[in-house]
mmCIF file with all atom_site columns, C-alpha atoms in Angstrom:
data_model
loop_
_atom_site.group_PDB
_atom_site.id
_atom_site.type_symbol
_atom_site.label_atom_id
_atom_site.label_alt_id
_atom_site.label_comp_id
_atom_site.label_asym_id
_atom_site.label_entity_id
_atom_site.label_seq_id
_atom_site.pdbx_PDB_ins_code
_atom_site.Cartn_x
_atom_site.Cartn_y
_atom_site.Cartn_z
_atom_site.occupancy
_atom_site.B_iso_or_equiv
_atom_site.pdbx_formal_charge
_atom_site.auth_seq_id
_atom_site.auth_comp_id
_atom_site.auth_asym_id
_atom_site.auth_atom_id
_atom_site.pdbx_PDB_model_num
ATOM 1   C CA . UNK D 1 1   ? 32.002  0.091   15.425  1.00 47.00 ? 1   UNK D CA 1
ATOM 2   C CA . UNK D 1 2   ? 34.927  -2.859  14.459  1.00 48.00 ? 2   UNK D CA 1
ATOM 3   C CA . UNK D 1 3   ? 38.387  -1.731  13.901  1.00 49.00 ? 3   UNK D CA 1
ATOM 4   C CA . UNK D 1 4   ? 38.610  -1.316  9.090   1.00 45.00 ? 4   UNK D CA 1
ATOM 5   C CA . UNK D 1 5   ? 34.587  -1.745  8.647   1.00 46.00 ? 5   UNK D CA 1
ATOM 6   C CA . UNK D 1 6   ? 33.349  1.696   7.253   1.00 47.00 ? 6   UNK D CA 1
ATOM 7   C CA . UNK D 1 7   ? 30.261  3.450   8.774   1.00 44.00 ? 7   UNK D CA 1
ATOM 8   C CA . UNK D 1 8   ? 28.133  2.342   5.773   1.00 44.00 ? 8   UNK D CA 1
ATOM 9   C CA . UNK D 1 9   ? 28.733  -1.447  6.019   1.00 42.00 ? 9   UNK D CA 1
ATOM 10  C CA . UNK D 1 10  ? 27.962  -0.828  9.669   1.00 40.00 ? 10  UNK D CA 1
ATOM 11  C CA . UNK D 1 11  ? 24.456  0.317   9.422   1.00 48.00 ? 11  UNK D CA 1
ATOM 12  C CA . UNK D 1 12  ? 23.996  -2.696  6.529   1.00 54.00 ? 12  UNK D CA 1
ATOM 13  C CA . UNK D 1 13  ? 25.113  -4.572  8.853   1.00 52.00 ? 13  UNK D CA 1
ATOM 14  C CA . UNK D 1 14  ? 23.596  -3.648  11.241  1.00 60.00 ? 14  UNK D CA 1
ATOM 15  C CA . UNK D 1 15  ? 20.117  -2.911  9.501   1.00 65.00 ? 15  UNK D CA 1
ATOM 16  C CA . UNK D 1 16  ? 20.627  -6.646  8.462   1.00 75.00 ? 16  UNK D CA 1
ATOM 17  C CA . UNK D 1 17  ? 20.804  -8.231  12.523  1.00 81.00 ? 17  UNK D CA 1
ATOM 18  C CA . UNK D 1 18  ? 17.431  -5.526  13.079  1.00 77.00 ? 18  UNK D CA 1
ATOM 19  C CA . UNK D 1 19  ? 15.731  -7.124  10.250  1.00 83.00 ? 19  UNK D CA 1
ATOM 20  C CA . UNK D 1 20  ? 16.962  -10.687 11.454  1.00 87.00 ? 20  UNK D CA 1
ATOM 21  C CA . UNK D 1 21  ? 15.661  -11.161 13.875  1.00 88.00 ? 21  UNK D CA 1
ATOM 22  C CA . UNK D 1 22  ? 12.383  -9.235  13.183  1.00 87.00 ? 22  UNK D CA 1
ATOM 23  C CA . UNK D 1 23  ? 11.779  -11.560 11.270  1.00 89.00 ? 23  UNK D CA 1
ATOM 24  C CA . UNK D 1 24  ? 12.761  -14.631 13.692  1.00 91.00 ? 24  UNK D CA 1
ATOM 25  C CA . UNK D 1 25  ? 10.360  -12.766 16.558  1.00 90.00 ? 25  UNK D CA 1
ATOM 26  C CA . UNK D 1 26  ? 7.292   -12.255 14.431  1.00 90.00 ? 26  UNK D CA 1
ATOM 27  C CA . UNK D 1 27  ? 7.375   -16.205 13.007  1.00 90.00 ? 27  UNK D CA 1
ATOM 28  C CA . UNK D 1 28  ? 7.462   -17.339 16.441  1.00 89.00 ? 28  UNK D CA 1
ATOM 29  C CA . UNK D 1 29  ? 4.222   -14.812 17.197  1.00 89.00 ? 29  UNK D CA 1
ATOM 30  C CA . UNK D 1 30  ? 2.724   -13.762 14.312  1.00 91.00 ? 30  UNK D CA 1
ATOM 31  C CA . UNK D 1 31  ? -0.604  -12.348 15.335  1.00 92.00 ? 31  UNK D CA 1
ATOM 32  C CA . UNK D 1 32  ? 0.661   -10.028 17.689  1.00 91.00 ? 32  UNK D CA 1
ATOM 33  C CA . UNK D 1 33  ? 2.580   -8.199  14.720  1.00 90.00 ? 33  UNK D CA 1
ATOM 34  C CA . UNK D 1 34  ? 0.086   -8.685  11.966  1.00 94.00 ? 34  UNK D CA 1
ATOM 35  C CA . UNK D 1 35  ? -3.654  -7.696  13.899  1.00 96.00 ? 35  UNK D CA 1
ATOM 36  C CA . UNK D 1 36  ? -2.249  -3.971  14.373  1.00 95.00 ? 36  UNK D CA 1
ATOM 37  C CA . UNK D 1 37  ? -1.289  -4.314  10.576  1.00 95.00 ? 37  UNK D CA 1
ATOM 38  C CA . UNK D 1 38  ? -4.745  -5.515  9.139   1.00 97.00 ? 38  UNK D CA 1
ATOM 39  C CA . UNK D 1 39  ? -6.866  -3.228  10.952  1.00 97.00 ? 39  UNK D CA 1
ATOM 40  C CA . UNK D 1 40  ? -5.686  -0.495  10.425  1.00 95.00 ? 40  UNK D CA 1
ATOM 41  C CA . UNK D 1 41  ? -5.367  -1.407  6.930   1.00 96.00 ? 41  UNK D CA 1
ATOM 42  C CA . UNK D 1 42  ? -8.495  -2.662  6.601   1.00 96.00 ? 42  UNK D CA 1
ATOM 43  C CA . UNK D 1 43  ? -9.932  1.221   8.265   1.00 96.00 ? 43  UNK D CA 1
ATOM 44  C CA . UNK D 1 44  ? -8.174  2.480   5.837   1.00 93.00 ? 44  UNK D CA 1
ATOM 45  C CA . UNK D 1 45  ? -9.092  0.678   2.625   1.00 95.00 ? 45  UNK D CA 1
ATOM 46  C CA . UNK D 1 46  ? -13.192 1.388   3.895   1.00 96.00 ? 46  UNK D CA 1
ATOM 47  C CA . UNK D 1 47  ? -11.644 4.564   4.848   1.00 94.00 ? 47  UNK D CA 1
ATOM 48  C CA . UNK D 1 48  ? -11.564 4.976   0.825   1.00 94.00 ? 48  UNK D CA 1
ATOM 49  C CA . UNK D 1 49  ? -14.528 3.417   -0.287  1.00 95.00 ? 49  UNK D CA 1
ATOM 50  C CA . UNK D 1 50  ? -16.013 6.843   1.974   1.00 95.00 ? 50  UNK D CA 1
ATOM 51  C CA . UNK D 1 51  ? -14.134 8.756   0.640   1.00 95.00 ? 51  UNK D CA 1
ATOM 52  C CA . UNK D 1 52  ? -15.418 6.618   -2.782  1.00 95.00 ? 52  UNK D CA 1
ATOM 53  C CA . UNK D 1 53  ? -18.037 7.339   -2.543  1.00 96.00 ? 53  UNK D CA 1
ATOM 54  C CA . UNK D 1 54  ? -18.551 10.804  -1.247  1.00 95.00 ? 54  UNK D CA 1
ATOM 55  C CA . UNK D 1 55  ? -16.557 12.332  -3.616  1.00 95.00 ? 55  UNK D CA 1
ATOM 56  C CA . UNK D 1 56  ? -19.597 9.673   -6.434  1.00 94.00 ? 56  UNK D CA 1
ATOM 57  C CA . UNK D 1 57  ? -22.307 11.452  -5.561  1.00 93.00 ? 57  UNK D CA 1
ATOM 58  C CA . UNK D 1 58  ? -20.633 14.993  -5.344  1.00 92.00 ? 58  UNK D CA 1
ATOM 59  C CA . UNK D 1 59  ? -19.675 13.935  -8.912  1.00 88.00 ? 59  UNK D CA 1
ATOM 60  C CA . UNK D 1 60  ? -21.432 15.283  -12.105 1.00 84.00 ? 60  UNK D CA 1
ATOM 61  C CA . UNK D 1 61  ? -22.379 12.452  -14.264 1.00 74.00 ? 61  UNK D CA 1
ATOM 62  C CA . UNK D 1 62  ? -19.947 11.714  -17.229 1.00 72.00 ? 62  UNK D CA 1
ATOM 63  C CA . UNK D 1 63  ? -21.700 9.788   -20.036 1.00 72.00 ? 63  UNK D CA 1
ATOM 64  C CA . UNK D 1 64  ? -18.757 9.271   -21.533 1.00 72.00 ? 64  UNK D CA 1
ATOM 65  C CA . UNK D 1 65  ? -19.249 5.356   -21.875 1.00 78.00 ? 65  UNK D CA 1
ATOM 66  C CA . UNK D 1 66  ? -16.407 3.430   -20.444 1.00 83.00 ? 66  UNK D CA 1
ATOM 67  C CA . UNK D 1 67  ? -15.079 -0.252  -21.919 1.00 84.00 ? 67  UNK D CA 1
ATOM 68  C CA . UNK D 1 68  ? -16.087 -3.039  -18.910 1.00 89.00 ? 68  UNK D CA 1
ATOM 69  C CA . UNK D 1 69  ? -13.782 -5.804  -19.376 1.00 90.00 ? 69  UNK D CA 1
ATOM 70  C CA . UNK D 1 70  ? -16.468 -8.624  -18.962 1.00 90.00 ? 70  UNK D CA 1
ATOM 71  C CA . UNK D 1 71  ? -19.333 -6.825  -19.109 1.00 90.00 ? 71  UNK D CA 1
ATOM 72  C CA . UNK D 1 72  ? -19.212 -4.891  -22.717 1.00 87.00 ? 72  UNK D CA 1
ATOM 73  C CA . UNK D 1 73  ? -16.336 -5.779  -23.906 1.00 88.00 ? 73  UNK D CA 1
ATOM 74  C CA . UNK D 1 74  ? -14.179 -8.835  -23.978 1.00 90.00 ? 74  UNK D CA 1
ATOM 75  C CA . UNK D 1 75  ? -12.316 -9.909  -20.865 1.00 92.00 ? 75  UNK D CA 1
ATOM 76  C CA . UNK D 1 76  ? -8.758  -11.019 -22.180 1.00 93.00 ? 76  UNK D CA 1
ATOM 77  C CA . UNK D 1 77  ? -5.359  -12.032 -20.324 1.00 95.00 ? 77  UNK D CA 1
ATOM 78  C CA . UNK D 1 78  ? -4.168  -7.881  -21.022 1.00 95.00 ? 78  UNK D CA 1
ATOM 79  C CA . UNK D 1 79  ? -7.112  -6.977  -19.242 1.00 95.00 ? 79  UNK D CA 1
ATOM 80  C CA . UNK D 1 80  ? -5.943  -8.710  -16.185 1.00 97.00 ? 80  UNK D CA 1
ATOM 81  C CA . UNK D 1 81  ? -2.198  -7.938  -16.323 1.00 97.00 ? 81  UNK D CA 1
ATOM 82  C CA . UNK D 1 82  ? -3.254  -4.693  -17.021 1.00 96.00 ? 82  UNK D CA 1
ATOM 83  C CA . UNK D 1 83  ? -5.146  -4.341  -13.638 1.00 96.00 ? 83  UNK D CA 1
ATOM 84  C CA . UNK D 1 84  ? -2.288  -5.996  -11.210 1.00 96.00 ? 84  UNK D CA 1
ATOM 85  C CA . UNK D 1 85  ? 0.575   -3.776  -13.469 1.00 97.00 ? 85  UNK D CA 1
ATOM 86  C CA . UNK D 1 86  ? -1.544  -0.339  -12.258 1.00 93.00 ? 86  UNK D CA 1
ATOM 87  C CA . UNK D 1 87  ? -2.133  -2.907  -8.735  1.00 95.00 ? 87  UNK D CA 1
ATOM 88  C CA . UNK D 1 88  ? 1.605   -3.325  -8.420  1.00 96.00 ? 88  UNK D CA 1
ATOM 89  C CA . UNK D 1 89  ? 2.353   0.286   -8.612  1.00 92.00 ? 89  UNK D CA 1
ATOM 90  C CA . UNK D 1 90  ? 0.761   1.768   -6.246  1.00 90.00 ? 90  UNK D CA 1
ATOM 91  C CA . UNK D 1 91  ? 1.954   -0.744  -3.509  1.00 93.00 ? 91  UNK D CA 1
ATOM 92  C CA . UNK D 1 92  ? 5.094   -0.398  -5.118  1.00 92.00 ? 92  UNK D CA 1
ATOM 93  C CA . UNK D 1 93  ? 5.391   3.401   -4.244  1.00 86.00 ? 93  UNK D CA 1
ATOM 94  C CA . UNK D 1 94  ? 3.799   2.007   -0.510  1.00 87.00 ? 94  UNK D CA 1
ATOM 95  C CA . UNK D 1 95  ? 6.054   -0.798  0.084   1.00 89.00 ? 95  UNK D CA 1
ATOM 96  C CA . UNK D 1 96  ? 8.715   2.367   -0.351  1.00 85.00 ? 96  UNK D CA 1
ATOM 97  C CA . UNK D 1 97  ? 7.114   4.178   2.439   1.00 80.00 ? 97  UNK D CA 1
ATOM 98  C CA . UNK D 1 98  ? 8.632   1.092   4.139   1.00 79.00 ? 98  UNK D CA 1
ATOM 99  C CA . UNK D 1 99  ? 11.893  1.335   2.939   1.00 80.00 ? 99  UNK D CA 1
ATOM 100 C CA . UNK D 1 100 ? 12.206  4.688   3.200   1.00 76.00 ? 100 UNK D CA 1
ATOM 101 C CA . UNK D 1 101 ? 10.724  4.543   7.043   1.00 73.00 ? 101 UNK D CA 1
ATOM 102 C CA . UNK D 1 102 ? 13.071  2.148   8.124   1.00 74.00 ? 102 UNK D CA 1
ATOM 103 C CA . UNK D 1 103 ? 16.247  4.249   6.172   1.00 71.00 ? 103 UNK D CA 1
ATOM 104 C CA . UNK D 1 104 ? 14.800  7.576   8.431   1.00 70.00 ? 104 UNK D CA 1
ATOM 105 C CA . UNK D 1 105 ? 14.305  6.458   11.091  1.00 63.00 ? 105 UNK D CA 1
ATOM 106 C CA . UNK D 1 106 ? 17.059  3.744   12.156  1.00 61.00 ? 106 UNK D CA 1
ATOM 107 C CA . UNK D 1 107 ? 19.647  3.748   9.039   1.00 58.00 ? 107 UNK D CA 1
ATOM 108 C CA . UNK D 1 108 ? 20.458  7.281   9.545   1.00 52.00 ? 108 UNK D CA 1
ATOM 109 C CA . UNK D 1 109 ? 20.381  8.059   13.260  1.00 56.00 ? 109 UNK D CA 1
ATOM 110 C CA . UNK D 1 110 ? 22.789  5.325   13.269  1.00 52.00 ? 110 UNK D CA 1
ATOM 111 C CA . UNK D 1 111 ? 24.928  6.677   10.290  1.00 55.00 ? 111 UNK D CA 1
ATOM 112 C CA . UNK D 1 112 ? 24.782  10.031  11.938  1.00 48.00 ? 112 UNK D CA 1
ATOM 113 C CA . UNK D 1 113 ? 25.882  8.844   15.398  1.00 53.00 ? 113 UNK D CA 1
ATOM 114 C CA . UNK D 1 114 ? 29.158  7.474   14.248  1.00 58.00 ? 114 UNK D CA 1
ATOM 115 C CA . UNK D 1 115 ? 30.271  10.761  11.239  1.00 56.00 ? 115 UNK D CA 1
ATOM 116 C CA . UNK D 1 116 ? 31.155  14.300  12.303  1.00 57.00 ? 116 UNK D CA 1
ATOM 117 C CA . UNK D 1 117 ? 31.111  17.471  10.976  1.00 62.00 ? 117 UNK D CA 1
ATOM 118 C CA . UNK D 1 118 ? 28.587  18.309  8.379   1.00 64.00 ? 118 UNK D CA 1
ATOM 119 C CA . UNK D 1 119 ? 28.847  15.153  7.186   1.00 56.00 ? 119 UNK D CA 1
ATOM 120 C CA . UNK D 1 120 ? 26.754  14.149  10.679  1.00 54.00 ? 120 UNK D CA 1
ATOM 121 C CA . UNK D 1 121 ? 24.519  17.202  10.087  1.00 50.00 ? 121 UNK D CA 1
ATOM 122 C CA . UNK D 1 122 ? 23.152  16.691  6.278   1.00 51.00 ? 122 UNK D CA 1
ATOM 123 C CA . UNK D 1 123 ? 22.470  13.322  7.525   1.00 47.00 ? 123 UNK D CA 1
ATOM 124 C CA . UNK D 1 124 ? 20.321  13.904  11.213  1.00 50.00 ? 124 UNK D CA 1
ATOM 125 C CA . UNK D 1 125 ? 18.419  16.067  8.698   1.00 51.00 ? 125 UNK D CA 1
ATOM 126 C CA . UNK D 1 126 ? 17.990  14.250  5.762   1.00 54.00 ? 126 UNK D CA 1
ATOM 127 C CA . UNK D 1 127 ? 15.839  11.039  8.633   1.00 56.00 ? 127 UNK D CA 1
ATOM 128 C CA . UNK D 1 128 ? 12.429  13.959  9.253   1.00 64.00 ? 128 UNK D CA 1
ATOM 129 C CA . UNK D 1 129 ? 12.852  14.994  5.432   1.00 68.00 ? 129 UNK D CA 1
ATOM 130 C CA . UNK D 1 130 ? 12.309  11.112  4.028   1.00 66.00 ? 130 UNK D CA 1
ATOM 131 C CA . UNK D 1 131 ? 9.805   10.662  6.632   1.00 70.00 ? 131 UNK D CA 1
ATOM 132 C CA . UNK D 1 132 ? 7.879   14.386  5.704   1.00 73.00 ? 132 UNK D CA 1
ATOM 133 C CA . UNK D 1 133 ? 8.109   13.224  2.066   1.00 73.00 ? 133 UNK D CA 1
ATOM 134 C CA . UNK D 1 134 ? 7.066   9.587   2.133   1.00 73.00 ? 134 UNK D CA 1
ATOM 135 C CA . UNK D 1 135 ? 3.378   11.041  4.705   1.00 77.00 ? 135 UNK D CA 1
ATOM 136 C CA . UNK D 1 136 ? 3.579   13.528  1.385   1.00 81.00 ? 136 UNK D CA 1
ATOM 137 C CA . UNK D 1 137 ? 3.524   10.682  -1.065  1.00 74.00 ? 137 UNK D CA 1
ATOM 138 C CA . UNK D 1 138 ? 1.163   8.701   0.616   1.00 77.00 ? 138 UNK D CA 1
ATOM 139 C CA . UNK D 1 139 ? -1.530  11.283  1.459   1.00 83.00 ? 139 UNK D CA 1
ATOM 140 C CA . UNK D 1 140 ? -1.348  12.134  -2.115  1.00 83.00 ? 140 UNK D CA 1
ATOM 141 C CA . UNK D 1 141 ? -1.635  8.552   -3.014  1.00 78.00 ? 141 UNK D CA 1
ATOM 142 C CA . UNK D 1 142 ? -4.746  8.884   -1.713  1.00 84.00 ? 142 UNK D CA 1
ATOM 143 C CA . UNK D 1 143 ? -6.028  11.815  -2.264  1.00 88.00 ? 143 UNK D CA 1
ATOM 144 C CA . UNK D 1 144 ? -5.642  10.790  -6.232  1.00 87.00 ? 144 UNK D CA 1
ATOM 145 C CA . UNK D 1 145 ? -7.341  7.458   -5.852  1.00 84.00 ? 145 UNK D CA 1
ATOM 146 C CA . UNK D 1 146 ? -10.150 9.035   -4.020  1.00 91.00 ? 146 UNK D CA 1
ATOM 147 C CA . UNK D 1 147 ? -10.321 11.835  -6.531  1.00 91.00 ? 147 UNK D CA 1
ATOM 148 C CA . UNK D 1 148 ? -10.288 9.496   -9.734  1.00 88.00 ? 148 UNK D CA 1
ATOM 149 C CA . UNK D 1 149 ? -12.588 6.225   -8.314  1.00 90.00 ? 149 UNK D CA 1
ATOM 150 C CA . UNK D 1 150 ? -14.964 8.200   -7.355  1.00 93.00 ? 150 UNK D CA 1
ATOM 151 C CA . UNK D 1 151 ? -15.671 9.895   -10.630 1.00 90.00 ? 151 UNK D CA 1
ATOM 152 C CA . UNK D 1 152 ? -14.740 6.757   -12.712 1.00 90.00 ? 152 UNK D CA 1
ATOM 153 C CA . UNK D 1 153 ? -17.767 5.527   -9.707  1.00 92.00 ? 153 UNK D CA 1
ATOM 154 C CA . UNK D 1 154 ? -19.974 8.069   -10.933 1.00 92.00 ? 154 UNK D CA 1
ATOM 155 C CA . UNK D 1 155 ? -19.537 8.094   -14.345 1.00 90.00 ? 155 UNK D CA 1
ATOM 156 C CA . UNK D 1 156 ? -20.122 3.849   -14.440 1.00 92.00 ? 156 UNK D CA 1
ATOM 157 C CA . UNK D 1 157 ? -23.238 4.016   -12.368 1.00 92.00 ? 157 UNK D CA 1
ATOM 158 C CA . UNK D 1 158 ? -24.804 6.462   -15.103 1.00 90.00 ? 158 UNK D CA 1
ATOM 159 C CA . UNK D 1 159 ? -23.706 4.012   -17.377 1.00 90.00 ? 159 UNK D CA 1
ATOM 160 C CA . UNK D 1 160 ? -25.130 1.135   -15.576 1.00 91.00 ? 160 UNK D CA 1
ATOM 161 C CA . UNK D 1 161 ? -28.348 3.019   -14.672 1.00 90.00 ? 161 UNK D CA 1
ATOM 162 C CA . UNK D 1 162 ? -27.720 3.406   -11.296 1.00 93.00 ? 162 UNK D CA 1
ATOM 163 C CA . UNK D 1 163 ? -26.674 4.920   -8.088  1.00 93.00 ? 163 UNK D CA 1
ATOM 164 C CA . UNK D 1 164 ? -22.682 4.923   -6.831  1.00 94.00 ? 164 UNK D CA 1
ATOM 165 C CA . UNK D 1 165 ? -23.661 3.316   -4.098  1.00 94.00 ? 165 UNK D CA 1
ATOM 166 C CA . UNK D 1 166 ? -24.899 0.045   -5.746  1.00 95.00 ? 166 UNK D CA 1
ATOM 167 C CA . UNK D 1 167 ? -22.743 -0.100  -7.087  1.00 95.00 ? 167 UNK D CA 1
ATOM 168 C CA . UNK D 1 168 ? -19.241 0.009   -4.721  1.00 95.00 ? 168 UNK D CA 1
ATOM 169 C CA . UNK D 1 169 ? -22.043 -2.986  -3.214  1.00 95.00 ? 169 UNK D CA 1
ATOM 170 C CA . UNK D 1 170 ? -21.351 -4.810  -6.297  1.00 95.00 ? 170 UNK D CA 1
ATOM 171 C CA . UNK D 1 171 ? -17.115 -4.117  -6.799  1.00 95.00 ? 171 UNK D CA 1
ATOM 172 C CA . UNK D 1 172 ? -16.380 -4.822  -2.858  1.00 96.00 ? 172 UNK D CA 1
ATOM 173 C CA . UNK D 1 173 ? -14.927 -8.329  -3.297  1.00 96.00 ? 173 UNK D CA 1
ATOM 174 C CA . UNK D 1 174 ? -12.503 -7.140  -5.143  1.00 96.00 ? 174 UNK D CA 1
ATOM 175 C CA . UNK D 1 175 ? -12.208 -4.075  -4.249  1.00 96.00 ? 175 UNK D CA 1
ATOM 176 C CA . UNK D 1 176 ? -11.988 -4.287  -0.824  1.00 96.00 ? 176 UNK D CA 1
ATOM 177 C CA . UNK D 1 177 ? -9.776  -7.462  -0.402  1.00 97.00 ? 177 UNK D CA 1
ATOM 178 C CA . UNK D 1 178 ? -7.460  -4.866  -3.464  1.00 97.00 ? 178 UNK D CA 1
ATOM 179 C CA . UNK D 1 179 ? -7.003  -2.071  -1.243  1.00 95.00 ? 179 UNK D CA 1
ATOM 180 C CA . UNK D 1 180 ? -6.239  -4.277  1.924   1.00 97.00 ? 180 UNK D CA 1
ATOM 181 C CA . UNK D 1 181 ? -3.408  -5.898  0.087   1.00 97.00 ? 181 UNK D CA 1
ATOM 182 C CA . UNK D 1 182 ? -2.301  -2.575  -0.788  1.00 95.00 ? 182 UNK D CA 1
ATOM 183 C CA . UNK D 1 183 ? -2.867  -0.016  2.009   1.00 94.00 ? 183 UNK D CA 1
ATOM 184 C CA . UNK D 1 184 ? -1.375  -3.124  4.544   1.00 95.00 ? 184 UNK D CA 1
ATOM 185 C CA . UNK D 1 185 ? 2.534   -1.937  3.635   1.00 93.00 ? 185 UNK D CA 1
ATOM 186 C CA . UNK D 1 186 ? 1.333   1.848   4.542   1.00 89.00 ? 186 UNK D CA 1
ATOM 187 C CA . UNK D 1 187 ? -0.315  0.369   7.824   1.00 92.00 ? 187 UNK D CA 1
ATOM 188 C CA . UNK D 1 188 ? 3.048   -1.423  9.024   1.00 91.00 ? 188 UNK D CA 1
ATOM 189 C CA . UNK D 1 189 ? 4.976   2.193   8.451   1.00 86.00 ? 189 UNK D CA 1
ATOM 190 C CA . UNK D 1 190 ? 2.086   4.355   10.857  1.00 86.00 ? 190 UNK D CA 1
ATOM 191 C CA . UNK D 1 191 ? 2.515   1.643   13.418  1.00 89.00 ? 191 UNK D CA 1
ATOM 192 C CA . UNK D 1 192 ? 5.786   1.396   13.418  1.00 85.00 ? 192 UNK D CA 1
ATOM 193 C CA . UNK D 1 193 ? 6.376   5.044   13.719  1.00 80.00 ? 193 UNK D CA 1
ATOM 194 C CA . UNK D 1 194 ? 3.494   5.440   16.026  1.00 81.00 ? 194 UNK D CA 1
ATOM 195 C CA . UNK D 1 195 ? 5.312   2.740   18.289  1.00 82.00 ? 195 UNK D CA 1
ATOM 196 C CA . UNK D 1 196 ? 9.237   4.124   17.232  1.00 77.00 ? 196 UNK D CA 1
ATOM 197 C CA . UNK D 1 197 ? 10.454  1.074   15.672  1.00 80.00 ? 197 UNK D CA 1
ATOM 198 C CA . UNK D 1 198 ? 11.456  1.977   12.893  1.00 75.00 ? 198 UNK D CA 1
ATOM 199 C CA . UNK D 1 199 ? 14.527  -0.788  12.565  1.00 79.00 ? 199 UNK D CA 1
ATOM 200 C CA . UNK D 1 200 ? 11.872  -3.202  11.933  1.00 85.00 ? 200 UNK D CA 1
ATOM 201 C CA . UNK D 1 201 ? 10.117  -1.039  9.123   1.00 83.00 ? 201 UNK D CA 1
ATOM 202 C CA . UNK D 1 202 ? 12.621  -3.512  6.448   1.00 84.00 ? 202 UNK D CA 1
ATOM 203 C CA . UNK D 1 203 ? 10.927  -6.459  7.305   1.00 89.00 ? 203 UNK D CA 1
ATOM 204 C CA . UNK D 1 204 ? 7.952   -5.188  8.277   1.00 91.00 ? 204 UNK D CA 1
ATOM 205 C CA . UNK D 1 205 ? 8.137   -4.474  3.770   1.00 91.00 ? 205 UNK D CA 1
ATOM 206 C CA . UNK D 1 206 ? 8.538   -8.011  2.739   1.00 92.00 ? 206 UNK D CA 1
ATOM 207 C CA . UNK D 1 207 ? 6.267   -8.943  5.636   1.00 95.00 ? 207 UNK D CA 1
ATOM 208 C CA . UNK D 1 208 ? 3.168   -6.940  3.850   1.00 96.00 ? 208 UNK D CA 1
ATOM 209 C CA . UNK D 1 209 ? 4.211   -7.888  0.093   1.00 96.00 ? 209 UNK D CA 1
ATOM 210 C CA . UNK D 1 210 ? 4.770   -11.635 0.544   1.00 96.00 ? 210 UNK D CA 1
ATOM 211 C CA . UNK D 1 211 ? 1.303   -11.186 2.264   1.00 97.00 ? 211 UNK D CA 1
ATOM 212 C CA . UNK D 1 212 ? -0.641  -8.919  -0.422  1.00 97.00 ? 212 UNK D CA 1
ATOM 213 C CA . UNK D 1 213 ? 0.738   -9.843  -3.541  1.00 97.00 ? 213 UNK D CA 1
ATOM 214 C CA . UNK D 1 214 ? -1.352  -13.513 -3.617  1.00 98.00 ? 214 UNK D CA 1
ATOM 215 C CA . UNK D 1 215 ? -4.360  -11.243 -2.495  1.00 98.00 ? 215 UNK D CA 1
ATOM 216 C CA . UNK D 1 216 ? -3.483  -8.225  -5.180  1.00 98.00 ? 216 UNK D CA 1
ATOM 217 C CA . UNK D 1 217 ? -3.519  -11.670 -7.970  1.00 98.00 ? 217 UNK D CA 1
ATOM 218 C CA . UNK D 1 218 ? -7.465  -13.313 -6.722  1.00 97.00 ? 218 UNK D CA 1
ATOM 219 C CA . UNK D 1 219 ? -8.970  -9.733  -6.414  1.00 97.00 ? 219 UNK D CA 1
ATOM 220 C CA . UNK D 1 220 ? -7.611  -9.073  -9.861  1.00 97.00 ? 220 UNK D CA 1
ATOM 221 C CA . UNK D 1 221 ? -9.139  -12.171 -11.217 1.00 97.00 ? 221 UNK D CA 1
ATOM 222 C CA . UNK D 1 222 ? -12.609 -11.455 -9.443  1.00 97.00 ? 222 UNK D CA 1
ATOM 223 C CA . UNK D 1 223 ? -11.857 -8.485  -10.675 1.00 95.00 ? 223 UNK D CA 1
ATOM 224 C CA . UNK D 1 224 ? -11.647 -9.275  -14.654 1.00 96.00 ? 224 UNK D CA 1
ATOM 225 C CA . UNK D 1 225 ? -14.104 -12.701 -14.349 1.00 95.00 ? 225 UNK D CA 1
ATOM 226 C CA . UNK D 1 226 ? -17.094 -12.149 -11.385 1.00 95.00 ? 226 UNK D CA 1
ATOM 227 C CA . UNK D 1 227 ? -17.404 -8.907  -11.664 1.00 95.00 ? 227 UNK D CA 1
ATOM 228 C CA . UNK D 1 228 ? -18.285 -8.480  -14.261 1.00 94.00 ? 228 UNK D CA 1
ATOM 229 C CA . UNK D 1 229 ? -21.553 -10.274 -13.655 1.00 94.00 ? 229 UNK D CA 1
ATOM 230 C CA . UNK D 1 230 ? -22.245 -8.614  -10.504 1.00 94.00 ? 230 UNK D CA 1
ATOM 231 C CA . UNK D 1 231 ? -22.867 -5.131  -12.961 1.00 94.00 ? 231 UNK D CA 1
ATOM 232 C CA . UNK D 1 232 ? -25.509 -7.425  -14.801 1.00 93.00 ? 232 UNK D CA 1
ATOM 233 C CA . UNK D 1 233 ? -27.324 -7.685  -12.142 1.00 93.00 ? 233 UNK D CA 1
ATOM 234 C CA . UNK D 1 234 ? -27.681 -4.472  -11.105 1.00 94.00 ? 234 UNK D CA 1
ATOM 235 C CA . UNK D 1 235 ? -27.317 -2.392  -14.081 1.00 89.00 ? 235 UNK D CA 1
ATOM 236 C CA . UNK D 1 236 ? -31.431 -0.937  -15.282 1.00 69.00 ? 236 UNK D CA 1
#
């Protein structure tokens, strides 16, 4: 460590250097990096839709009437922004998982190696705890989304007089790209953690969020102004 530089400054400088190196490497060859992320994110999205279908099939029909923008209520800019707000919270959670992975797997071990005594012990134990928190948070996110969306799908299918399977097929044009974008940071976290490439996760956060944001903007527009027409087509 250079003379006069604190441990925290050293860790920050090293983290920024690792991030720049990763971004430069990916810019030269983006596909080898993007392919496993995109593949895993798509598999998670399809798996979640499958779980939603199972939950919707098993859930008793709730005949509470839902107001669906563009179908039985006017679709407005406020509805579009509400969808973006909801999705931005989920994207932020998964992006923070990447940042937490970077801190737990790269920054904290590096910081611990420059410390001693109680401070070193705390930094050594903080990493596994942070990774455990990420695992619990993402598992909670997946289970909650499957349960909530599945219950809602059962109710909306009953309201439209169709089956959950047909309903989900009508929603796939916006649901699949939306879920793909939301789980892209999580996929990057899983791929990097399995390869032990924790130092790349801060760069992965920037890249995955940059890719996800325009996809979510387009998916929200489809949800508000296109999907209602598909619901009209399947309603009995």
